[in-house]
Each structure stands twice: as C-alpha cells, then as structure tokens.
Amino acid sequence: PKATYGGASIASTLQHIRVGWHSGFCAHTKDVKKAFYKFVTIRMIFGLAVGPAGLEHSMNVIRSLARLRCPENPVLRHGCEIYLDDISFFGNHDDVIEAECAFKETALLFGFQFADDKSNALCLASASLQPFKHLG
C-alpha cells in the first residue's frame, strides 16, 4: 500500500541545510524517541497506513506552537526541517538553541521525547567536526 507521508524528502531537507550554510552556521538534530511502534494482531487492521501522515502532522503542530512561544526566532520560521521523526534545526547558534528548547518543551506537552543518543550538534566555529548519522 502507498504510504501517507507527504512531507519533505531527505533531498529537500539537505538542500535547505546547504542553502543555510555560512560561516556562523550551527545545526542541531533530534530524533523522536519511540516514534514508531510495532503492532501484533490476529485480526486484519485497517487504517495504519496513516501513521506517517499522523506523525508528520503532529510534528508540524508542535513546530507551529513552538513558533508561538518564540515568534521572533528565525530558526523556527526558516531553519527547522522535519522528516518523519527527525528534526533538524539550523542557523546561528543562539537561535538554534532557543528553537531547540522551545520545540522540545512543546513536544513534551504532547508526550514526545527525544533520544539523547540520537541528538547531534554541528557548529562550524568548533575546532572539531565529528561525522554523525541523521535522517533515517
């Protein structure tokens, strides 16, 4: 069956990050903890194909509410990319930190938590850049 996810692709997410790349660039990534669940049943289940669309909608609502908390934050307006359960914040360091905190606090109100072991930070001003996996 066709998946219901209609959000940004990995390619478009990476393109937005590349466009925002500059000397003061900073990026933080988050991954929703337990975003997907496994179901086992002996009966036929209908409607589970809406799972990806439901997750996408939830993340977009959380981003919109975080924008209300920090209406002047440019990262929440133009530097916050969502791909299923992977969130990317990019922009100037202080704006990224503020956006990430607002998003995490808002998500917590809806029961979403982020896995610390799947969170990363990349700042071009940093002396050491370590590779990491994100988006999938």
mmCIF file with all atom_site columns, C-alpha atoms in Angstrom:
data_model
loop_
_atom_site.group_PDB
_atom_site.id
_atom_site.type_symbol
_atom_site.label_atom_id
_atom_site.label_alt_id
_atom_site.label_comp_id
_atom_site.label_asym_id
_atom_site.label_entity_id
_atom_site.label_seq_id
_atom_site.pdbx_PDB_ins_code
_atom_site.Cartn_x
_atom_site.Cartn_y
_atom_site.Cartn_z
_atom_site.occupancy
_atom_site.B_iso_or_equiv
_atom_site.pdbx_formal_charge
_atom_site.auth_seq_id
_atom_site.auth_comp_id
_atom_site.auth_asym_id
_atom_site.auth_atom_id
_atom_site.pdbx_PDB_model_num
ATOM 1   C CA . PRO A 1 1   ? 0.000  0.000   0.000  1.00 0.00 ? 1   PRO A CA 1
ATOM 2   C CA . LYS A 1 2   ? 1.051  3.559   -0.647 1.00 0.00 ? 2   LYS A CA 1
ATOM 3   C CA . ALA A 1 3   ? 2.478  5.410   2.367  1.00 0.00 ? 3   ALA A CA 1
ATOM 4   C CA . THR A 1 4   ? 0.722  8.537   3.543  1.00 0.00 ? 4   THR A CA 1
ATOM 5   C CA . TYR A 1 5   ? 3.793  10.677  4.226  1.00 0.00 ? 5   TYR A CA 1
ATOM 6   C CA . GLY A 1 6   ? 3.629  13.814  2.122  1.00 0.00 ? 6   GLY A CA 1
ATOM 7   C CA . GLY A 1 7   ? 6.289  15.848  3.900  1.00 0.00 ? 7   GLY A CA 1
ATOM 8   C CA . ALA A 1 8   ? 9.744  16.952  2.897  1.00 0.00 ? 8   ALA A CA 1
ATOM 9   C CA . SER A 1 9   ? 12.092 14.431  1.341  1.00 0.00 ? 9   SER A CA 1
ATOM 10  C CA . ILE A 1 10  ? 15.616 13.804  2.593  1.00 0.00 ? 10  ILE A CA 1
ATOM 11  C CA . ALA A 1 11  ? 16.941 15.540  -0.538 1.00 0.00 ? 11  ALA A CA 1
ATOM 12  C CA . SER A 1 12  ? 14.908 18.720  0.028  1.00 0.00 ? 12  SER A CA 1
ATOM 13  C CA . THR A 1 13  ? 15.836 18.769  3.730  1.00 0.00 ? 13  THR A CA 1
ATOM 14  C CA . LEU A 1 14  ? 19.540 18.540  2.870  1.00 0.00 ? 14  LEU A CA 1
ATOM 15  C CA . GLN A 1 15  ? 19.102 21.214  0.201  1.00 0.00 ? 15  GLN A CA 1
ATOM 16  C CA . HIS A 1 16  ? 17.642 23.634  2.775  1.00 0.00 ? 16  HIS A CA 1
ATOM 17  C CA . ILE A 1 17  ? 20.541 22.948  5.120  1.00 0.00 ? 17  ILE A CA 1
ATOM 18  C CA . ARG A 1 18  ? 23.084 23.529  2.308  1.00 0.00 ? 18  ARG A CA 1
ATOM 19  C CA . VAL A 1 19  ? 21.420 26.848  1.399  1.00 0.00 ? 19  VAL A CA 1
ATOM 20  C CA . GLY A 1 20  ? 21.668 27.998  5.025  1.00 0.00 ? 20  GLY A CA 1
ATOM 21  C CA . TRP A 1 21  ? 25.347 27.036  5.330  1.00 0.00 ? 21  TRP A CA 1
ATOM 22  C CA . HIS A 1 22  ? 27.540 30.049  6.223  1.00 0.00 ? 22  HIS A CA 1
ATOM 23  C CA . SER A 1 23  ? 30.485 30.893  8.483  1.00 0.00 ? 23  SER A CA 1
ATOM 24  C CA . GLY A 1 24  ? 28.438 31.130  11.699 1.00 0.00 ? 24  GLY A CA 1
ATOM 25  C CA . PHE A 1 25  ? 26.372 28.058  10.839 1.00 0.00 ? 25  PHE A CA 1
ATOM 26  C CA . CYS A 1 26  ? 25.196 25.765  13.602 1.00 0.00 ? 26  CYS A CA 1
ATOM 27  C CA . ALA A 1 27  ? 22.965 22.702  13.283 1.00 0.00 ? 27  ALA A CA 1
ATOM 28  C CA . HIS A 1 28  ? 21.382 20.503  15.931 1.00 0.00 ? 28  HIS A CA 1
ATOM 29  C CA . THR A 1 29  ? 19.491 17.310  15.182 1.00 0.00 ? 29  THR A CA 1
ATOM 30  C CA . LYS A 1 30  ? 16.875 15.478  17.212 1.00 0.00 ? 30  LYS A CA 1
ATOM 31  C CA . ASP A 1 31  ? 15.153 12.142  16.772 1.00 0.00 ? 31  ASP A CA 1
ATOM 32  C CA . VAL A 1 32  ? 11.807 11.427  18.430 1.00 0.00 ? 32  VAL A CA 1
ATOM 33  C CA . LYS A 1 33  ? 12.111 8.608   20.943 1.00 0.00 ? 33  LYS A CA 1
ATOM 34  C CA . LYS A 1 34  ? 9.656  5.770   20.247 1.00 0.00 ? 34  LYS A CA 1
ATOM 35  C CA . ALA A 1 35  ? 8.017  7.455   17.258 1.00 0.00 ? 35  ALA A CA 1
ATOM 36  C CA . PHE A 1 36  ? 7.118  4.128   15.700 1.00 0.00 ? 36  PHE A CA 1
ATOM 37  C CA . TYR A 1 37  ? 5.530  1.132   17.374 1.00 0.00 ? 37  TYR A CA 1
ATOM 38  C CA . LYS A 1 38  ? 5.159  -2.488  16.320 1.00 0.00 ? 38  LYS A CA 1
ATOM 39  C CA . PHE A 1 39  ? 1.673  -3.997  16.428 1.00 0.00 ? 39  PHE A CA 1
ATOM 40  C CA . VAL A 1 40  ? 0.926  -7.708  16.550 1.00 0.00 ? 40  VAL A CA 1
ATOM 41  C CA . THR A 1 41  ? -2.614 -8.933  15.966 1.00 0.00 ? 41  THR A CA 1
ATOM 42  C CA . ILE A 1 42  ? -4.503 -11.962 14.728 1.00 0.00 ? 42  ILE A CA 1
ATOM 43  C CA . ARG A 1 43  ? -7.111 -9.772  13.020 1.00 0.00 ? 43  ARG A CA 1
ATOM 44  C CA . MET A 1 44  ? -6.830 -7.585  9.956  1.00 0.00 ? 44  MET A CA 1
ATOM 45  C CA . ILE A 1 45  ? -6.083 -3.974  10.887 1.00 0.00 ? 45  ILE A CA 1
ATOM 46  C CA . PHE A 1 46  ? -7.371 -1.064  8.804  1.00 0.00 ? 46  PHE A CA 1
ATOM 47  C CA . GLY A 1 47  ? -6.059 2.491   8.781  1.00 0.00 ? 47  GLY A CA 1
ATOM 48  C CA . LEU A 1 48  ? -2.475 2.009   9.959  1.00 0.00 ? 48  LEU A CA 1
ATOM 49  C CA . ALA A 1 49  ? -1.161 3.425   6.684  1.00 0.00 ? 49  ALA A CA 1
ATOM 50  C CA . VAL A 1 50  ? -1.975 6.871   8.084  1.00 0.00 ? 50  VAL A CA 1
ATOM 51  C CA . GLY A 1 51  ? 0.806  6.516   10.673 1.00 0.00 ? 51  GLY A CA 1
ATOM 52  C CA . PRO A 1 52  ? 3.454  8.541   8.797  1.00 0.00 ? 52  PRO A CA 1
ATOM 53  C CA . ALA A 1 53  ? 0.960  11.314  7.990  1.00 0.00 ? 53  ALA A CA 1
ATOM 54  C CA . GLY A 1 54  ? -0.167 11.410  11.618 1.00 0.00 ? 54  GLY A CA 1
ATOM 55  C CA . LEU A 1 55  ? 3.416  11.760  12.806 1.00 0.00 ? 55  LEU A CA 1
ATOM 56  C CA . GLU A 1 56  ? 4.113  14.455  10.204 1.00 0.00 ? 56  GLU A CA 1
ATOM 57  C CA . HIS A 1 57  ? 1.023  16.397  11.287 1.00 0.00 ? 57  HIS A CA 1
ATOM 58  C CA . SER A 1 58  ? 1.984  16.103  14.973 1.00 0.00 ? 58  SER A CA 1
ATOM 59  C CA . MET A 1 59  ? 5.498  17.434  14.336 1.00 0.00 ? 59  MET A CA 1
ATOM 60  C CA . ASN A 1 60  ? 4.134  20.326  12.245 1.00 0.00 ? 60  ASN A CA 1
ATOM 61  C CA . VAL A 1 61  ? 1.656  21.271  15.005 1.00 0.00 ? 61  VAL A CA 1
ATOM 62  C CA . ILE A 1 62  ? 4.480  21.197  17.553 1.00 0.00 ? 62  ILE A CA 1
ATOM 63  C CA . ARG A 1 63  ? 6.611  23.438  15.310 1.00 0.00 ? 63  ARG A CA 1
ATOM 64  C CA . SER A 1 64  ? 3.695  25.877  14.894 1.00 0.00 ? 64  SER A CA 1
ATOM 65  C CA . LEU A 1 65  ? 3.127  26.045  18.654 1.00 0.00 ? 65  LEU A CA 1
ATOM 66  C CA . ALA A 1 66  ? 6.863  26.494  19.274 1.00 0.00 ? 66  ALA A CA 1
ATOM 67  C CA . ARG A 1 67  ? 6.741  29.450  16.848 1.00 0.00 ? 67  ARG A CA 1
ATOM 68  C CA . LEU A 1 68  ? 4.033  30.998  19.027 1.00 0.00 ? 68  LEU A CA 1
ATOM 69  C CA . ARG A 1 69  ? 6.361  30.660  22.031 1.00 0.00 ? 69  ARG A CA 1
ATOM 70  C CA . CYS A 1 70  ? 9.244  32.345  20.172 1.00 0.00 ? 70  CYS A CA 1
ATOM 71  C CA . PRO A 1 71  ? 7.678  34.387  17.344 1.00 0.00 ? 71  PRO A CA 1
ATOM 72  C CA . GLU A 1 72  ? 10.889 36.266  16.508 1.00 0.00 ? 72  GLU A CA 1
ATOM 73  C CA . ASN A 1 73  ? 13.082 33.166  16.242 1.00 0.00 ? 73  ASN A CA 1
ATOM 74  C CA . PRO A 1 74  ? 14.314 32.826  12.633 1.00 0.00 ? 74  PRO A CA 1
ATOM 75  C CA . VAL A 1 75  ? 15.206 29.134  13.055 1.00 0.00 ? 75  VAL A CA 1
ATOM 76  C CA . LEU A 1 76  ? 11.602 28.177  13.850 1.00 0.00 ? 76  LEU A CA 1
ATOM 77  C CA . ARG A 1 77  ? 10.448 30.169  10.804 1.00 0.00 ? 77  ARG A CA 1
ATOM 78  C CA . HIS A 1 78  ? 13.066 29.116  8.220  1.00 0.00 ? 78  HIS A CA 1
ATOM 79  C CA . GLY A 1 79  ? 15.610 26.750  9.763  1.00 0.00 ? 79  GLY A CA 1
ATOM 80  C CA . CYS A 1 80  ? 13.599 23.873  11.195 1.00 0.00 ? 80  CYS A CA 1
ATOM 81  C CA . GLU A 1 81  ? 13.224 20.881  8.897  1.00 0.00 ? 81  GLU A CA 1
ATOM 82  C CA . ILE A 1 82  ? 11.095 17.863  9.759  1.00 0.00 ? 82  ILE A CA 1
ATOM 83  C CA . TYR A 1 83  ? 11.472 14.454  8.131  1.00 0.00 ? 83  TYR A CA 1
ATOM 84  C CA . LEU A 1 84  ? 9.181  11.938  9.854  1.00 0.00 ? 84  LEU A CA 1
ATOM 85  C CA . ASP A 1 85  ? 10.652 11.750  13.376 1.00 0.00 ? 85  ASP A CA 1
ATOM 86  C CA . ASP A 1 86  ? 13.937 13.518  12.545 1.00 0.00 ? 86  ASP A CA 1
ATOM 87  C CA . ILE A 1 87  ? 14.118 17.228  13.341 1.00 0.00 ? 87  ILE A CA 1
ATOM 88  C CA . SER A 1 88  ? 16.924 19.489  12.065 1.00 0.00 ? 88  SER A CA 1
ATOM 89  C CA . PHE A 1 89  ? 17.499 22.996  13.433 1.00 0.00 ? 89  PHE A CA 1
ATOM 90  C CA . PHE A 1 90  ? 19.996 25.207  11.625 1.00 0.00 ? 90  PHE A CA 1
ATOM 91  C CA . GLY A 1 91  ? 21.061 28.836  11.753 1.00 0.00 ? 91  GLY A CA 1
ATOM 92  C CA . ASN A 1 92  ? 23.008 30.989  14.195 1.00 0.00 ? 92  ASN A CA 1
ATOM 93  C CA . HIS A 1 93  ? 23.998 29.223  17.423 1.00 0.00 ? 93  HIS A CA 1
ATOM 94  C CA . ASP A 1 94  ? 21.849 31.210  19.889 1.00 0.00 ? 94  ASP A CA 1
ATOM 95  C CA . ASP A 1 95  ? 18.779 30.990  17.641 1.00 0.00 ? 95  ASP A CA 1
ATOM 96  C CA . VAL A 1 96  ? 19.276 27.229  17.205 1.00 0.00 ? 96  VAL A CA 1
ATOM 97  C CA . ILE A 1 97  ? 19.497 26.723  20.986 1.00 0.00 ? 97  ILE A CA 1
ATOM 98  C CA . GLU A 1 98  ? 16.342 28.786  21.586 1.00 0.00 ? 98  GLU A CA 1
ATOM 99  C CA . ALA A 1 99  ? 14.414 26.988  18.822 1.00 0.00 ? 99  ALA A CA 1
ATOM 100 C CA . GLU A 1 100 ? 15.505 23.557  20.017 1.00 0.00 ? 100 GLU A CA 1
ATOM 101 C CA . CYS A 1 101 ? 14.433 24.326  23.606 1.00 0.00 ? 101 CYS A CA 1
ATOM 102 C CA . ALA A 1 102 ? 11.043 25.707  22.510 1.00 0.00 ? 102 ALA A CA 1
ATOM 103 C CA . PHE A 1 103 ? 10.430 22.680  20.266 1.00 0.00 ? 103 PHE A CA 1
ATOM 104 C CA . LYS A 1 104 ? 11.446 20.164  22.952 1.00 0.00 ? 104 LYS A CA 1
ATOM 105 C CA . GLU A 1 105 ? 9.323  21.851  25.648 1.00 0.00 ? 105 GLU A CA 1
ATOM 106 C CA . THR A 1 106 ? 6.308  21.999  23.335 1.00 0.00 ? 106 THR A CA 1
ATOM 107 C CA . ALA A 1 107 ? 6.769  18.384  22.207 1.00 0.00 ? 107 ALA A CA 1
ATOM 108 C CA . LEU A 1 108 ? 6.913  17.236  25.819 1.00 0.00 ? 108 LEU A CA 1
ATOM 109 C CA . LEU A 1 109 ? 3.382  18.623  26.341 1.00 0.00 ? 109 LEU A CA 1
ATOM 110 C CA . PHE A 1 110 ? 2.206  16.069  23.759 1.00 0.00 ? 110 PHE A CA 1
ATOM 111 C CA . GLY A 1 111 ? 4.243  13.181  25.168 1.00 0.00 ? 111 GLY A CA 1
ATOM 112 C CA . PHE A 1 112 ? 7.079  13.324  22.627 1.00 0.00 ? 112 PHE A CA 1
ATOM 113 C CA . GLN A 1 113 ? 10.612 12.926  23.926 1.00 0.00 ? 113 GLN A CA 1
ATOM 114 C CA . PHE A 1 114 ? 13.914 12.946  22.079 1.00 0.00 ? 114 PHE A CA 1
ATOM 115 C CA . ALA A 1 115 ? 16.603 10.285  22.290 1.00 0.00 ? 115 ALA A CA 1
ATOM 116 C CA . ASP A 1 116 ? 19.814 11.813  23.648 1.00 0.00 ? 116 ASP A CA 1
ATOM 117 C CA . ASP A 1 117 ? 21.910 9.190   21.870 1.00 0.00 ? 117 ASP A CA 1
ATOM 118 C CA . LYS A 1 118 ? 20.433 10.313  18.539 1.00 0.00 ? 118 LYS A CA 1
ATOM 119 C CA . SER A 1 119 ? 20.934 14.052  19.132 1.00 0.00 ? 119 SER A CA 1
ATOM 120 C CA . ASN A 1 120 ? 23.827 15.835  17.460 1.00 0.00 ? 120 ASN A CA 1
ATOM 121 C CA . ALA A 1 121 ? 25.332 19.306  17.278 1.00 0.00 ? 121 ALA A CA 1
ATOM 122 C CA . LEU A 1 122 ? 27.446 20.718  14.472 1.00 0.00 ? 122 LEU A CA 1
ATOM 123 C CA . CYS A 1 123 ? 28.895 24.221  14.694 1.00 0.00 ? 123 CYS A CA 1
ATOM 124 C CA . LEU A 1 124 ? 31.324 25.463  12.073 1.00 0.00 ? 124 LEU A CA 1
ATOM 125 C CA . ALA A 1 125 ? 33.053 27.618  14.696 1.00 0.00 ? 125 ALA A CA 1
ATOM 126 C CA . SER A 1 126 ? 34.016 24.433  16.548 1.00 0.00 ? 126 SER A CA 1
ATOM 127 C CA . ALA A 1 127 ? 37.553 23.118  16.145 1.00 0.00 ? 127 ALA A CA 1
ATOM 128 C CA . SER A 1 128 ? 36.480 19.503  15.696 1.00 0.00 ? 128 SER A CA 1
ATOM 129 C CA . LEU A 1 129 ? 33.744 18.303  13.389 1.00 0.00 ? 129 LEU A CA 1
ATOM 130 C CA . GLN A 1 130 ? 32.644 14.729  14.014 1.00 0.00 ? 130 GLN A CA 1
ATOM 131 C CA . PRO A 1 131 ? 30.500 12.823  11.487 1.00 0.00 ? 131 PRO A CA 1
ATOM 132 C CA . PHE A 1 132 ? 27.073 11.621  12.594 1.00 0.00 ? 132 PHE A CA 1
ATOM 133 C CA . LYS A 1 133 ? 24.008 9.884   11.167 1.00 0.00 ? 133 LYS A CA 1
ATOM 134 C CA . HIS A 1 134 ? 20.662 11.630  10.805 1.00 0.00 ? 134 HIS A CA 1
ATOM 135 C CA . LEU A 1 135 ? 17.536 11.483  8.605  1.00 0.00 ? 135 LEU A CA 1
ATOM 136 C CA . GLY A 1 136 ? 16.576 7.867   8.758  1.00 0.00 ? 136 GLY A CA 1
#
